C-alpha positions in Angstrom: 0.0 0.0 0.0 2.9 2.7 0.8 4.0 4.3 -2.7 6.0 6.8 -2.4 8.5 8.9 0.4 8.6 12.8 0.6 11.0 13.8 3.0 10.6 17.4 4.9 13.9 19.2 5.6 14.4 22.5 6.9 16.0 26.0 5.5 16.8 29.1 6.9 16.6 31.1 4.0 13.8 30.1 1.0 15.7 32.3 -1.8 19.0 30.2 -0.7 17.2 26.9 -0.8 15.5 27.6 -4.1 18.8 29.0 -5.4 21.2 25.9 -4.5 18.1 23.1 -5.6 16.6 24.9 -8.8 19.5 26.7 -10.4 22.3 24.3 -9.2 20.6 21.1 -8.6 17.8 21.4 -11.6 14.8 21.0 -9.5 11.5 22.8 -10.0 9.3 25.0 -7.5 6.0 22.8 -7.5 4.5 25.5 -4.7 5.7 27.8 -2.1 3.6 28.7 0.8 5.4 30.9 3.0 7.2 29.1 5.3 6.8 25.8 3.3 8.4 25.2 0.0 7.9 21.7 -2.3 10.1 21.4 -5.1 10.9 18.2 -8.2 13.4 16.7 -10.2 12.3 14.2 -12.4 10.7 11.6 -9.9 12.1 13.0 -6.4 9.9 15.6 -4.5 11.7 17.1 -1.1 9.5 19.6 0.6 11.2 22.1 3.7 9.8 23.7 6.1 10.9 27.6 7.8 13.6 26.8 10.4 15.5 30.5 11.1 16.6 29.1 14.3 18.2 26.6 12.8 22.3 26.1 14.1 23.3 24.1 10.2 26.2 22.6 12.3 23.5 21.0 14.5 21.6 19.5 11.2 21.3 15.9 11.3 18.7 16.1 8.4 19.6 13.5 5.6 18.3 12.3 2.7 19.7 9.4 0.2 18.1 9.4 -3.6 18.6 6.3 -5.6 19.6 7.5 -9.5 20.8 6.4 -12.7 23.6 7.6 -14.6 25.6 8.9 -11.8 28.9 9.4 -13.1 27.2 11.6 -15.6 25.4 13.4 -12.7 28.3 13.9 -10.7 30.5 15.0 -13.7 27.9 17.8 -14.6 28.2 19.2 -11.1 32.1 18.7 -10.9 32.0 20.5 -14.1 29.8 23.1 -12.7 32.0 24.2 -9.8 28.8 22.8 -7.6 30.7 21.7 -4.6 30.5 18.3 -3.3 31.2 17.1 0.3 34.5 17.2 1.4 34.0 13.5 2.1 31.5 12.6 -0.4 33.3 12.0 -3.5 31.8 9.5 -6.0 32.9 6.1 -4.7 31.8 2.5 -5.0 30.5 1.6 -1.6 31.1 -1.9 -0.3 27.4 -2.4 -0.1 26.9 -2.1 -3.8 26.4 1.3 -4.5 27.9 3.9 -6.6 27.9 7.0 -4.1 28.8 10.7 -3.6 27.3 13.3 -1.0 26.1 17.1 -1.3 25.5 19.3 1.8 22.9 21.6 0.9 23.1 25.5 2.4 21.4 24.1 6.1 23.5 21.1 6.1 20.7 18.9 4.8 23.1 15.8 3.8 21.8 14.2 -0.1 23.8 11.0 -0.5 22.9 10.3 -4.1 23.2 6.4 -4.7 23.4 4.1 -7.9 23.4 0.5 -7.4 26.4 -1.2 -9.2 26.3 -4.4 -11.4 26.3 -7.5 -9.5 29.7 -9.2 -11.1 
């Protein structure tokens, strides 16, 4: 019966948010209400909610997206300049995943995943 996960994280700052996920990530503004913000990329819909209180370095808010074509993902945003977490490179994971990590302006943590051929 479950379908589908939307995860809520929270921002200090809606124009930094939208700035870092539409213009740098490629994700859409599906509504804004104030203190609540929903935005999409393709089949991934994260939602945040006002926090101005919020100490980043205190964020333990995560969130890991499964993906295709990583390596082309992560070579657009390498190409970009976007910056990637100082320990988040892309990696193959022991567990069978194809990894790297982004820390978003709050210190939201977006571990994008691909799963690697099993050999």
């Amino acid at each position: 019966m479950l379908q589908t996960i939307i995860p809520k994280l929270p921002m200090r700052d809606k124009s930094r948010t939208k700035a870092y996920y539409v213009q740098g990530l490629g994700f859409a503004e599906l509504a804004d209400y104030g203190d609540y913000l929903l935005l999409k990329k393709d089949e991934i819909e994260i939602h945040f909610f006002e926090f101005p209180d919020l100490n980043p370095l205190e964020n333990y808010g995560q969130v890991y997206i499964r993906t295709t074509d990583i390596e082309a993902f992560y070579q657009e945003l390498v190409v970009n300049n976007f910056p990637i977490h100082p320990n988040g490179a892309l990696a193959k994971k022991p567990w069978g995943q194809q990894e790297f990590s982004l820390l978003d302006p709050d210190h939201n943590l977006l571990t994008f995943g691909e799963s690697l051929p099993i050999d």
